[in-house]
Short mmCIF file of C-alpha atoms in Angstrom, two decimals:
data_model
loop_
_atom_site.label_atom_id
_atom_site.label_comp_id
_atom_site.label_asym_id
_atom_site.label_seq_id
_atom_site.Cartn_x
_atom_site.Cartn_y
_atom_site.Cartn_z
CA ASN A 1 35.82 59.07 180.89
CA ALA A 2 33.82 57.57 177.23
CA GLY A 3 35.89 59.26 174.72
CA VAL A 4 34.80 58.25 171.16
CA THR A 5 32.27 54.95 171.43
CA GLN A 6 31.97 52.80 168.19
CA THR A 7 29.31 50.04 168.43
CA PRO A 8 29.07 46.83 167.03
CA LYS A 9 33.17 45.99 167.61
CA PHE A 10 32.63 43.39 165.06
CA GLN A 11 29.96 42.80 161.87
CA VAL A 12 29.65 40.30 159.55
CA LEU A 13 27.82 41.06 156.49
CA LYS A 14 26.27 39.20 153.12
CA THR A 15 26.33 41.05 150.13
CA GLY A 16 23.86 43.44 149.47
CA GLN A 17 23.05 43.65 153.08
CA SER A 18 22.76 47.52 154.73
CA MET A 19 23.54 48.42 158.27
CA THR A 20 24.57 51.04 160.21
CA LEU A 21 27.79 51.73 162.19
CA GLN A 22 27.45 54.03 165.22
CA CYS A 23 29.45 56.46 166.71
CA ALA A 24 29.21 59.09 170.00
CA GLN A 25 31.26 61.08 171.56
CA ASP A 26 31.01 62.60 174.98
CA MET A 27 33.96 65.50 175.15
CA ASN A 28 31.70 68.23 173.25
CA HIS A 29 33.50 67.81 169.73
CA GLU A 30 32.63 69.61 166.60
CA TYR A 31 34.20 67.81 164.19
CA MET A 32 33.43 63.89 163.63
CA SER A 33 34.83 61.53 161.06
CA TRP A 34 34.90 58.34 159.82
CA TYR A 35 38.33 56.62 158.17
CA ARG A 36 38.41 52.81 157.08
CA GLN A 37 42.01 51.48 157.46
CA ASP A 38 43.28 48.63 155.37
CA PRO A 39 46.63 46.52 155.46
CA GLY A 40 49.14 48.88 153.93
CA MET A 41 47.08 51.74 152.91
CA GLY A 42 46.85 53.74 156.15
CA LEU A 43 43.82 55.43 156.91
CA ARG A 44 41.59 57.07 154.51
CA LEU A 45 38.82 59.29 155.10
CA ILE A 46 35.31 58.70 154.06
CA HIS A 47 33.00 61.21 155.59
CA TYR A 48 33.45 64.47 157.86
CA SER A 49 31.29 66.87 159.39
CA VAL A 50 32.51 70.13 161.38
CA GLY A 51 29.09 70.37 163.11
CA ALA A 52 25.63 69.53 163.21
CA GLY A 53 23.88 69.29 160.43
CA ILE A 54 27.16 69.86 158.20
CA THR A 55 28.86 66.47 156.37
CA ASP A 56 31.37 66.51 153.65
CA GLN A 57 33.18 63.41 151.35
CA GLY A 58 36.52 62.68 152.39
CA GLU A 59 38.91 60.56 149.66
CA VAL A 60 36.46 57.25 149.30
CA PRO A 61 32.76 58.22 150.44
CA ASN A 62 31.40 56.08 147.41
CA GLY A 63 29.06 53.22 148.76
CA TYR A 64 28.52 55.27 152.36
CA ASN A 65 26.39 57.46 154.16
CA VAL A 66 26.54 59.71 157.18
CA SER A 67 24.39 62.47 158.75
CA ARG A 68 25.08 64.58 161.78
CA SER A 69 21.62 65.64 163.66
CA THR A 70 23.71 66.20 166.84
CA THR A 71 26.93 66.94 168.09
CA GLU A 72 27.39 63.88 169.96
CA ASP A 73 26.45 61.25 167.15
CA PHE A 74 27.73 60.40 163.75
CA PRO A 75 26.56 57.41 162.22
CA LEU A 76 27.56 55.80 159.31
CA ARG A 77 25.25 53.87 156.90
CA LEU A 78 26.51 51.38 154.40
CA LEU A 79 23.36 51.05 151.73
CA SER A 80 24.55 48.45 149.88
CA ALA A 81 27.40 46.24 151.27
CA ALA A 82 30.25 44.95 149.34
CA PRO A 83 33.15 42.62 149.47
CA SER A 84 35.87 45.59 148.74
CA GLN A 85 33.86 47.25 151.71
CA THR A 86 35.67 44.74 153.96
CA SER A 87 37.86 46.77 156.63
CA VAL A 88 38.34 48.20 159.80
CA TYR A 89 36.28 51.60 160.35
CA PHE A 90 37.26 54.26 162.90
CA CYS A 91 35.66 57.02 164.06
CA ALA A 92 37.49 59.98 165.41
CA SER A 93 36.35 63.38 167.14
CA SER A 94 38.31 66.62 167.98
CA SER A 95 37.31 70.60 168.63
CA GLN A 96 38.94 71.93 165.35
CA GLY A 97 39.54 69.27 162.73
CA GLY A 98 43.03 67.96 162.48
CA SER A 99 44.82 71.15 163.24
CA TYR A 100 47.84 71.13 165.59
CA ASN A 101 46.03 72.24 168.71
CA SER A 102 42.92 69.81 168.24
CA PRO A 103 44.29 66.15 167.78
CA LEU A 104 41.63 63.65 167.16
CA HIS A 105 40.50 61.38 169.52
CA PHE A 106 39.47 57.91 167.81
CA GLY A 107 37.24 54.90 169.05
CA ASN A 108 38.40 51.05 168.96
CA GLY A 109 37.01 50.71 165.88
CA THR A 110 34.46 48.28 164.27
CA ARG A 111 35.63 45.50 162.12
CA LEU A 112 33.77 44.71 159.36
CA THR A 113 33.44 41.66 157.07
CA VAL A 114 31.47 41.28 153.78
CA THR A 115 31.16 38.08 152.09
CA GLY B 1 49.19 67.44 146.41
CA ASN B 2 50.08 66.43 150.01
CA SER B 3 51.48 63.15 150.83
CA VAL B 4 53.25 61.34 153.73
CA THR B 5 55.84 58.59 153.13
CA GLN B 6 56.87 55.61 155.62
CA MET B 7 59.16 53.09 156.19
CA GLU B 8 57.69 50.12 155.41
CA GLY B 9 57.35 47.69 158.00
CA PRO B 10 57.42 45.37 160.20
CA VAL B 11 60.54 46.57 161.92
CA THR B 12 61.56 43.85 164.45
CA LEU B 13 64.04 44.86 167.37
CA SER B 14 65.55 43.54 170.70
CA GLU B 15 64.16 45.20 173.77
CA GLU B 16 66.39 48.13 175.13
CA ALA B 17 67.40 48.99 171.01
CA PHE B 18 67.39 51.58 169.21
CA LEU B 19 64.78 52.68 167.30
CA THR B 20 64.19 54.46 164.23
CA ILE B 21 60.93 55.18 161.62
CA ASN B 22 61.18 57.43 159.02
CA CYS B 23 58.58 59.60 157.71
CA THR B 24 59.36 62.07 154.71
CA TYR B 25 56.82 64.41 153.41
CA THR B 26 55.49 66.35 150.36
CA ALA B 27 53.41 69.70 151.31
CA THR B 28 53.03 73.30 150.21
CA GLY B 29 54.17 75.86 152.75
CA TYR B 30 54.66 74.44 156.39
CA PRO B 31 52.12 72.00 157.87
CA SER B 32 51.76 71.09 161.38
CA LEU B 33 53.59 67.04 161.70
CA PHE B 34 52.04 64.38 163.95
CA TRP B 35 52.97 60.87 165.32
CA TYR B 36 50.12 58.55 166.17
CA VAL B 37 50.47 55.05 167.53
CA GLN B 38 48.11 52.36 167.82
CA TYR B 39 48.13 49.71 170.16
CA PRO B 40 46.53 46.13 168.94
CA GLY B 41 42.77 45.87 169.71
CA GLU B 42 42.82 50.32 169.66
CA GLY B 43 41.92 53.19 168.39
CA LEU B 44 45.04 55.56 167.10
CA GLN B 45 46.15 57.93 169.85
CA LEU B 46 48.28 60.91 169.56
CA LEU B 47 51.93 60.30 170.43
CA LEU B 48 53.68 63.27 169.46
CA LYS B 49 53.68 66.41 167.14
CA ALA B 50 55.92 69.82 165.70
CA THR B 51 54.03 72.75 163.71
CA LYS B 52 57.58 74.43 162.45
CA ALA B 53 61.05 73.92 161.41
CA ASP B 54 63.38 72.52 163.98
CA ASP B 55 60.76 71.80 166.58
CA LYS B 56 61.16 68.83 168.46
CA GLY B 57 57.98 66.83 169.78
CA SER B 58 58.73 64.53 172.40
CA ASN B 59 56.65 61.97 174.43
CA LYS B 60 57.07 58.93 176.57
CA GLY B 61 60.54 58.93 175.59
CA PHE B 62 59.92 59.16 171.82
CA GLU B 63 61.40 61.74 169.71
CA ALA B 64 60.74 63.60 166.63
CA THR B 65 62.83 66.64 164.97
CA TYR B 66 60.43 68.46 162.62
CA ARG B 67 62.89 69.04 159.33
CA LYS B 68 62.43 71.40 157.07
CA GLU B 69 65.42 71.29 154.40
CA THR B 70 64.51 67.12 154.23
CA THR B 71 61.02 67.29 154.58
CA SER B 72 61.14 64.26 157.33
CA PHE B 73 59.79 63.79 160.92
CA HIS B 74 61.85 60.74 161.79
CA LEU B 75 60.85 59.19 165.12
CA GLU B 76 63.39 57.88 167.60
CA LYS B 77 63.53 56.25 170.43
CA GLY B 78 66.83 55.33 172.58
CA SER B 79 65.78 52.33 174.29
CA VAL B 80 62.82 50.57 173.28
CA GLN B 81 60.25 47.73 175.23
CA VAL B 82 58.27 45.10 174.89
CA SER B 83 55.33 47.68 175.47
CA ASP B 84 56.13 49.66 172.76
CA SER B 85 55.19 47.03 170.21
CA ALA B 86 52.17 48.83 167.96
CA VAL B 87 51.92 50.52 164.60
CA TYR B 88 53.09 54.18 164.22
CA PHE B 89 51.82 56.72 161.69
CA CYS B 90 52.78 59.46 159.97
CA ALA B 91 50.55 62.33 159.61
CA LEU B 92 50.43 65.99 158.05
CA SER B 93 47.94 68.29 158.57
CA GLY B 94 48.05 71.77 156.56
CA TRP B 95 45.84 74.86 155.36
CA ASP B 96 45.80 73.89 151.82
CA SER B 97 44.61 70.36 152.76
CA ASN B 98 41.41 71.99 154.87
CA TYR B 99 43.04 70.57 157.98
CA GLN B 100 42.23 67.19 157.18
CA LEU B 101 45.21 64.94 158.08
CA ILE B 102 47.11 63.48 155.76
CA TRP B 103 48.22 60.01 156.51
CA GLY B 104 51.01 57.83 155.98
CA ALA B 105 50.49 54.10 155.57
CA GLY B 106 51.92 52.55 158.74
CA THR B 107 54.69 50.92 160.24
CA LYS B 108 54.81 47.87 162.53
CA LEU B 109 56.75 47.60 165.33
CA ILE B 110 57.59 44.32 166.84
CA ILE B 111 60.03 44.39 170.18
CA LYS B 112 61.12 40.61 170.84
CA PRO B 113 62.04 40.33 174.71
#
């Protein structure tokens, strides 16, 4: 019953460093996505994927890269961390985007601080 | 474009009080509407949903009715418990946003014993 697993749970980076946030799901979901959550702003979509080999940009993609080489994994890469990227990051998956019959399943989040 | 507006929090209530969290939306056509809940330290999880006008979604004592005439999907519960303390998000999904969820800002609910 793993669902969506995110690692690490916490991370502190210095400005300019790079890192990869990991996300894996074991539900055979085609759709996976990354959100960031900031106080008073709800969730903002960074990137999403509708299947292996396919990715697309969301609302706030700048400074982030993704790839989807397998159905299970959807890592998020920060190329050169900036303080504005301090946030809580959530990975979510579903069988069919955010439609009525396929609600999103979320991981427990990664809290990232960039100093 | 599509958007969701929620009442600002935090909302603080005593145990057994009646809860209403307001949610209104702007969208073309007939979007699906959702409430997700985020308990402390966890990711979001679906609480309830509705797909057409006058539909009522319900789960764990919470209810919300899809009101097309007022473009609203207010969340209600008759008697809240301390364990209901969480952040509640209203969201919509429609064909014109390619079924990507559009989220409200979230409303933090605090229930005092």
